[in-house]
Amino acid sequence: MSSAEAFSALPVSLAAERRGRVAVLKLNRPQKRNALDDTTILGIETFFTSLPDDIGAVLLVGEGEHFSAGLDLSELQERDVTQGIAHSGLWHRAFEKMQFGKAPVVAVLHGAVVGGGLELAAAAHIRVAERSAYYALPEGSRGIYVGGGGSVRLPRLIGVARMMDMMLTGRTYSAEEGLAMGLTTYLVEPGQGFAKGLELAERIAGNTKLTNFAVTHALPRIAESDPAAGYAMEALMSSIAQADGEAKARLQAFLDKRAPKVTRS
Ligand code: 1HE
């Protein structure tokens, strides 16, 4: 599928564009603070499943004053238990497609990154947070529970105890506090998020496809494995990666002094 076809199939609450080898996906419902309704979640799934093969990285951003206010609460009232399970499954599917998709995802965060918005951000591989960003899980106070994979992803990032505190007490964390906790990967000044995110996404898109696959698909699975299986998987993955023609060309370029050295950035 071409990027024009893939991007035009999105609902109005999302907008996508190409920046070279980077696809930018924008939450585009600022009048509702980018609250995530079913249509938007389905659109996120469509976007990640139909990403053109030549896209090397995705930049996920939010229009308006906030990244996302989370679940669209107006859609919640009518659901029974069975529908609730199906709804959560929809989010799980969409975010899995994002986390384990064709290309790494850099999320640019500002303003509210709350509830399902934080669950969405947690499915990204890198989070660039502007100083205005804040993290919260207001589900606790609303009488509901996370449903977008938050119980699985967030404890792995910040620990069970911190997540419990956020849900039980409504505690919020700033973008700066998020640095130490593992929510914020890069902290930037207001208005600088897009440029920083794009710079990182372009760098990621310059890696080989195989390396990006290894890092985003193999590494998290290896980290979850028992050590014996992990070592075996690592040995396989590293031998597959180094056998790739592009890897050999890059190693040769270094040995020929044509490739950059590793320096402090
Ligand atoms: C919404 C939503 C929403 C705003 N669903 N409509 N999430 C929350 O509990 C967060 C709820 N939202 C807020 O706390 C605030 O809206 C914000 C701090 C994010 C932004 O405040 P502000 O002053 O900029 O905007 P606002 O005036 O509160 O909202 C503007 C409009 O967006 C207003 O609608 P309007 O028709 O009156 O203009 C709001 O009703 C609407 N709006 N947030 C629906 N979330 C898979 S499970 C995940 C579970 C969760 O995510 S629970 C957490 C839900």
Short mmCIF file of C-alpha atoms and ligand atoms in Angstrom, two decimals:
data_model
loop_
_atom_site.label_atom_id
_atom_site.label_comp_id
_atom_site.label_asym_id
_atom_site.label_seq_id
_atom_site.Cartn_x
_atom_site.Cartn_y
_atom_site.Cartn_z
CA MET A 1 0.00 0.00 0.00
CA SER A 2 1.35 3.47 -0.82
CA SER A 3 1.60 6.07 1.95
CA ALA A 4 -1.07 8.17 0.21
CA GLU A 5 -3.53 5.24 0.36
CA ALA A 6 -2.58 4.25 3.91
CA PHE A 7 -2.80 7.79 5.24
CA SER A 8 -6.08 8.72 3.53
CA ALA A 9 -7.87 5.74 5.12
CA LEU A 10 -7.65 7.42 8.55
CA PRO A 11 -10.54 9.00 10.49
CA VAL A 12 -10.66 12.79 10.93
CA SER A 13 -9.41 12.39 14.52
CA LEU A 14 -6.04 11.36 13.07
CA ALA A 15 -3.80 12.97 10.48
CA ALA A 16 -0.71 11.48 8.87
CA GLU A 17 2.01 12.79 6.66
CA ARG A 18 5.38 11.69 5.34
CA ARG A 19 8.66 13.38 6.17
CA GLY A 20 11.08 11.42 4.04
CA ARG A 21 11.38 7.99 5.65
CA VAL A 22 9.50 9.12 8.76
CA ALA A 23 5.71 8.88 9.01
CA VAL A 24 4.12 11.44 11.34
CA LEU A 25 0.88 10.34 12.99
CA LYS A 26 -1.02 13.13 14.71
CA LEU A 27 -3.85 12.78 17.24
CA ASN A 28 -6.07 15.42 15.73
CA ARG A 29 -9.05 15.95 17.99
CA PRO A 30 -7.92 18.97 20.02
CA GLN A 31 -11.49 20.11 20.74
CA LYS A 32 -11.82 16.95 22.88
CA ARG A 33 -8.21 17.10 24.08
CA ASN A 34 -7.39 14.14 21.82
CA ALA A 35 -9.68 11.84 23.83
CA LEU A 36 -9.45 8.39 22.28
CA ASP A 37 -12.75 7.08 20.95
CA ASP A 38 -13.24 3.72 19.21
CA THR A 39 -12.86 5.27 15.76
CA THR A 40 -9.48 6.74 16.70
CA ILE A 41 -8.22 3.48 18.18
CA LEU A 42 -9.30 1.62 15.04
CA GLY A 43 -7.55 4.30 12.99
CA ILE A 44 -4.34 3.79 14.98
CA GLU A 45 -4.57 0.07 14.24
CA THR A 46 -5.14 0.77 10.53
CA PHE A 47 -2.20 3.17 10.43
CA PHE A 48 0.26 0.72 11.94
CA THR A 49 -0.95 -2.29 9.97
CA SER A 50 -0.82 -0.44 6.63
CA LEU A 51 2.47 1.39 7.15
CA PRO A 52 4.41 1.38 3.87
CA ASP A 53 7.53 -0.81 3.89
CA ASP A 54 9.90 2.07 3.19
CA ILE A 55 8.91 3.95 6.36
CA GLY A 56 11.77 3.59 8.85
CA ALA A 57 10.26 5.27 11.91
CA VAL A 58 7.04 6.84 13.15
CA LEU A 59 6.62 10.10 15.03
CA LEU A 60 3.45 10.20 17.15
CA VAL A 61 2.28 13.68 18.17
CA GLY A 62 -0.82 15.39 19.54
CA GLU A 63 -2.52 18.53 18.18
CA GLY A 64 -3.51 21.31 20.58
CA GLU A 65 -2.59 21.91 24.21
CA HIS A 66 -2.49 18.27 25.31
CA PHE A 67 -1.10 15.00 24.00
CA SER A 68 -4.19 13.04 25.06
CA ALA A 69 -6.92 13.08 27.72
CA GLY A 70 -7.19 9.29 27.46
CA LEU A 71 -10.30 7.25 26.92
CA ASP A 72 -13.28 9.12 25.50
CA LEU A 73 -15.39 9.01 28.66
CA SER A 74 -18.59 9.78 26.75
CA GLU A 75 -18.42 6.36 25.10
CA LEU A 76 -18.08 4.45 28.35
CA GLN A 77 -21.50 4.73 29.92
CA GLU A 78 -23.45 2.29 27.75
CA ARG A 79 -21.14 -0.74 27.80
CA ASP A 80 -21.87 -4.05 29.55
CA VAL A 81 -19.15 -6.50 30.68
CA THR A 82 -18.89 -8.35 27.36
CA GLN A 83 -18.65 -5.12 25.41
CA GLY A 84 -16.08 -3.83 27.88
CA ILE A 85 -13.86 -6.85 27.30
CA ALA A 86 -14.15 -6.41 23.53
CA HIS A 87 -13.34 -2.71 23.89
CA SER A 88 -10.21 -3.39 25.90
CA GLY A 89 -9.24 -6.03 23.32
CA LEU A 90 -9.52 -3.41 20.60
CA TRP A 91 -7.02 -1.18 22.41
CA HIS A 92 -4.71 -4.13 23.09
CA ARG A 93 -4.70 -5.07 19.41
CA ALA A 94 -4.05 -1.54 18.17
CA PHE A 95 -1.24 -0.84 20.63
CA GLU A 96 0.37 -4.24 19.97
CA LYS A 97 0.45 -3.33 16.27
CA MET A 98 2.23 -0.16 17.27
CA GLN A 99 4.72 -1.66 19.73
CA PHE A 100 5.48 -4.68 17.58
CA GLY A 101 5.00 -3.10 14.17
CA LYS A 102 7.16 -2.45 11.15
CA ALA A 103 8.93 0.63 12.48
CA PRO A 104 10.01 2.08 15.85
CA VAL A 105 7.79 4.81 17.27
CA VAL A 106 8.90 8.08 18.88
CA ALA A 107 6.12 9.83 20.83
CA VAL A 108 6.24 13.58 21.43
CA LEU A 109 4.40 14.48 24.64
CA HIS A 110 3.07 17.76 25.97
CA GLY A 111 0.30 18.78 28.36
CA ALA A 112 -1.91 15.98 29.65
CA VAL A 113 -0.61 12.48 29.02
CA VAL A 114 -3.26 10.77 31.08
CA GLY A 115 -5.14 7.51 31.37
CA GLY A 116 -5.34 5.86 27.97
CA GLY A 117 -3.09 8.64 26.63
CA LEU A 118 -0.35 7.41 28.95
CA GLU A 119 -1.09 3.83 27.89
CA LEU A 120 -0.63 4.92 24.28
CA ALA A 121 2.62 6.72 25.11
CA ALA A 122 3.86 3.63 26.96
CA ALA A 123 3.51 1.60 23.76
CA ALA A 124 5.97 3.93 21.99
CA HIS A 125 9.67 3.03 21.97
CA ILE A 126 10.96 6.48 22.84
CA ARG A 127 9.16 9.35 24.58
CA VAL A 128 10.24 12.96 24.07
CA ALA A 129 8.46 15.07 26.67
CA GLU A 130 8.16 18.83 26.59
CA ARG A 131 8.35 20.43 30.04
CA SER A 132 4.57 21.02 29.97
CA ALA A 133 3.82 17.27 29.89
CA TYR A 134 2.38 15.55 32.94
CA TYR A 135 1.47 11.95 33.56
CA ALA A 136 -1.57 10.67 35.44
CA LEU A 137 -3.83 7.65 35.74
CA PRO A 138 -7.20 9.15 36.72
CA GLU A 139 -8.96 5.81 36.23
CA GLY A 140 -8.86 5.21 39.97
CA SER A 141 -10.87 8.32 40.78
CA ARG A 142 -13.31 7.68 37.91
CA GLY A 143 -14.19 4.23 39.27
CA ILE A 144 -12.67 2.42 36.31
CA TYR A 145 -9.44 0.62 35.50
CA VAL A 146 -6.79 0.86 32.80
CA GLY A 147 -7.73 -1.13 29.68
CA GLY A 148 -5.18 -0.23 27.04
CA GLY A 149 -2.37 -2.48 28.19
CA GLY A 150 -1.33 -0.17 31.03
CA SER A 151 -1.14 -2.98 33.60
CA VAL A 152 1.33 -4.79 31.37
CA ARG A 153 3.48 -1.94 30.04
CA LEU A 154 3.55 0.61 32.85
CA PRO A 155 4.87 -1.64 35.65
CA ARG A 156 7.71 -2.58 33.30
CA LEU A 157 8.55 1.11 32.90
CA ILE A 158 7.89 2.56 36.36
CA GLY A 159 7.25 -0.42 38.67
CA VAL A 160 4.06 -1.79 40.23
CA ALA A 161 4.35 0.36 43.37
CA ARG A 162 4.46 3.66 41.47
CA MET A 163 1.57 2.65 39.26
CA MET A 164 -0.46 1.65 42.33
CA ASP A 165 0.21 5.04 43.89
CA MET A 166 -0.80 6.89 40.71
CA MET A 167 -4.05 4.95 40.46
CA LEU A 168 -4.95 4.94 44.16
CA THR A 169 -4.13 8.56 44.96
CA GLY A 170 -4.37 10.34 41.61
CA ARG A 171 -0.74 11.44 41.93
CA THR A 172 0.64 13.14 38.85
CA TYR A 173 4.25 13.28 37.70
CA SER A 174 5.90 16.06 35.72
CA ALA A 175 7.86 15.50 32.53
CA GLU A 176 11.02 16.17 34.54
CA GLU A 177 10.13 13.63 37.24
CA GLY A 178 9.35 11.22 34.42
CA LEU A 179 13.04 11.23 33.44
CA ALA A 180 14.14 9.37 36.54
CA MET A 181 11.12 7.05 36.41
CA GLY A 182 11.58 5.92 32.82
CA LEU A 183 8.52 7.64 31.35
CA THR A 184 10.37 10.55 29.80
CA THR A 185 13.23 9.41 27.57
CA TYR A 186 14.20 12.96 26.50
CA LEU A 187 13.16 16.19 28.24
CA VAL A 188 12.88 19.27 26.03
CA GLU A 189 11.63 22.83 26.32
CA PRO A 190 8.07 23.73 25.25
CA GLY A 191 7.72 23.78 21.47
CA GLN A 192 10.93 21.78 20.94
CA GLY A 193 9.37 18.31 21.01
CA PHE A 194 8.58 17.92 17.34
CA ALA A 195 12.06 18.91 16.16
CA LYS A 196 13.77 16.64 18.70
CA GLY A 197 11.39 13.77 17.95
CA LEU A 198 11.92 14.13 14.21
CA GLU A 199 15.69 14.23 14.64
CA LEU A 200 15.56 10.98 16.63
CA ALA A 201 13.10 9.34 14.22
CA GLU A 202 15.35 10.20 11.26
CA ARG A 203 18.33 8.70 13.04
CA ILE A 204 16.33 5.54 13.80
CA ALA A 205 15.16 5.35 10.17
CA GLY A 206 18.82 5.36 9.16
CA ASN A 207 19.46 2.06 11.00
CA THR A 208 19.10 -1.20 9.13
CA LYS A 209 15.61 -2.72 9.20
CA LEU A 210 17.07 -5.82 10.81
CA THR A 211 18.63 -3.87 13.66
CA ASN A 212 15.37 -2.03 14.33
CA PHE A 213 13.52 -5.35 14.26
CA ALA A 214 16.02 -6.88 16.69
CA VAL A 215 15.73 -3.97 19.10
CA THR A 216 11.95 -3.59 19.06
CA HIS A 217 10.81 -7.21 18.59
CA ALA A 218 13.59 -9.46 19.88
CA LEU A 219 14.98 -7.40 22.80
CA PRO A 220 11.71 -7.07 24.79
CA ARG A 221 10.99 -10.78 24.30
CA ILE A 222 14.52 -11.71 25.35
CA ALA A 223 14.22 -9.50 28.41
CA GLU A 224 11.04 -11.36 29.40
CA SER A 225 12.59 -14.80 28.86
CA ASP A 226 14.40 -17.02 31.31
CA PRO A 227 18.16 -16.42 30.94
CA ALA A 228 18.91 -19.70 29.14
CA ALA A 229 16.31 -19.06 26.44
CA GLY A 230 17.38 -15.42 26.36
CA TYR A 231 21.02 -16.22 25.66
CA ALA A 232 19.99 -18.61 22.87
CA MET A 233 17.70 -16.03 21.30
CA GLU A 234 20.38 -13.36 21.60
CA ALA A 235 22.96 -15.59 19.90
CA LEU A 236 20.53 -16.28 17.06
CA MET A 237 19.53 -12.66 16.68
CA SER A 238 23.09 -11.35 16.68
CA SER A 239 24.23 -13.93 14.15
CA ILE A 240 21.28 -13.12 11.87
CA ALA A 241 21.97 -9.38 12.15
CA GLN A 242 25.70 -9.65 11.43
CA ALA A 243 25.10 -11.90 8.40
CA ASP A 244 23.05 -9.16 6.73
CA GLY A 245 24.77 -7.56 3.73
CA GLU A 246 24.08 -4.04 4.97
CA ALA A 247 25.69 -4.84 8.33
CA LYS A 248 28.80 -6.12 6.55
CA ALA A 249 28.94 -2.97 4.40
CA ARG A 250 28.66 -0.76 7.48
CA LEU A 251 31.39 -2.63 9.34
CA GLN A 252 33.65 -2.41 6.30
CA ALA A 253 32.97 1.34 6.06
CA PHE A 254 34.22 1.73 9.64
CA LEU A 255 37.32 -0.38 9.00
CA ASP A 256 37.99 1.73 5.88
CA LYS A 257 37.68 4.87 8.05
CA ARG A 258 34.66 6.01 6.04
CA ALA A 259 32.16 5.79 8.93
CA PRO A 260 31.87 8.21 11.85
CA LYS A 261 33.48 7.41 15.20
CA VAL A 262 31.45 7.20 18.38
CA THR A 263 31.80 10.55 20.08
CA ARG A 264 30.04 12.31 22.97
CA SER A 265 26.80 13.92 21.81
C1 1HE B 1 -13.22 14.75 27.05
C2 1HE B 1 -12.17 14.08 27.72
C3 1HE B 1 -12.26 12.66 27.81
C4 1HE B 1 -11.74 16.18 27.75
N1 1HE B 1 -13.35 12.06 27.27
N2 1HE B 1 -14.27 14.11 26.55
N3 1HE B 1 -9.40 10.76 31.19
C5 1HE B 1 -9.60 11.70 32.14
O1 1HE B 1 -10.14 11.46 33.19
C6 1HE B 1 -9.13 13.08 31.78
C7 1HE B 1 -10.34 13.97 31.54
N4 1HE B 1 -9.97 15.28 31.00
C8 1HE B 1 -9.42 16.27 31.75
O2 1HE B 1 -9.09 16.11 32.90
C9 1HE B 1 -9.25 17.59 31.08
O3 1HE B 1 -10.11 17.64 29.96
C10 1HE B 1 -7.80 17.87 30.60
C11 1HE B 1 -6.90 18.13 31.82
C12 1HE B 1 -7.22 16.74 29.77
C13 1HE B 1 -7.80 19.14 29.70
O4 1HE B 1 -8.42 20.21 30.40
P1 1HE B 1 -8.93 21.47 29.56
O5 1HE B 1 -9.40 22.48 30.57
O6 1HE B 1 -7.91 21.88 28.58
O7 1HE B 1 -10.17 20.96 28.68
P2 1HE B 1 -11.69 20.65 29.11
O8 1HE B 1 -12.47 21.92 29.13
O9 1HE B 1 -11.74 19.82 30.33
O10 1HE B 1 -12.18 19.73 27.92
C14 1HE B 1 -12.45 20.26 26.63
C15 1HE B 1 -13.48 19.35 26.00
O11 1HE B 1 -12.94 18.04 25.85
C16 1HE B 1 -14.73 19.17 26.87
O12 1HE B 1 -15.83 18.96 26.00
P3 1HE B 1 -16.89 20.14 25.64
O13 1HE B 1 -17.87 19.46 24.73
O14 1HE B 1 -17.45 20.57 26.96
O15 1HE B 1 -16.07 21.21 24.97
C17 1HE B 1 -14.43 17.89 27.62
O16 1HE B 1 -15.62 17.25 28.06
C18 1HE B 1 -13.74 17.09 26.54
N5 1HE B 1 -12.91 16.05 27.10
N6 1HE B 1 -11.27 14.98 28.13
C19 1HE B 1 -14.30 12.78 26.66
N7 1HE B 1 -11.31 11.93 28.39
C20 1HE B 1 -8.59 1.95 27.77
S1 1HE B 1 -9.04 2.45 29.27
C21 1HE B 1 -8.38 4.00 29.56
C22 1HE B 1 -9.08 4.64 30.70
C23 1HE B 1 -8.86 6.12 30.74
O17 1HE B 1 -8.24 6.71 29.90
S2 1HE B 1 -9.55 6.92 32.07
C24 1HE B 1 -8.95 8.53 31.97
C25 1HE B 1 -9.90 9.42 31.26
#
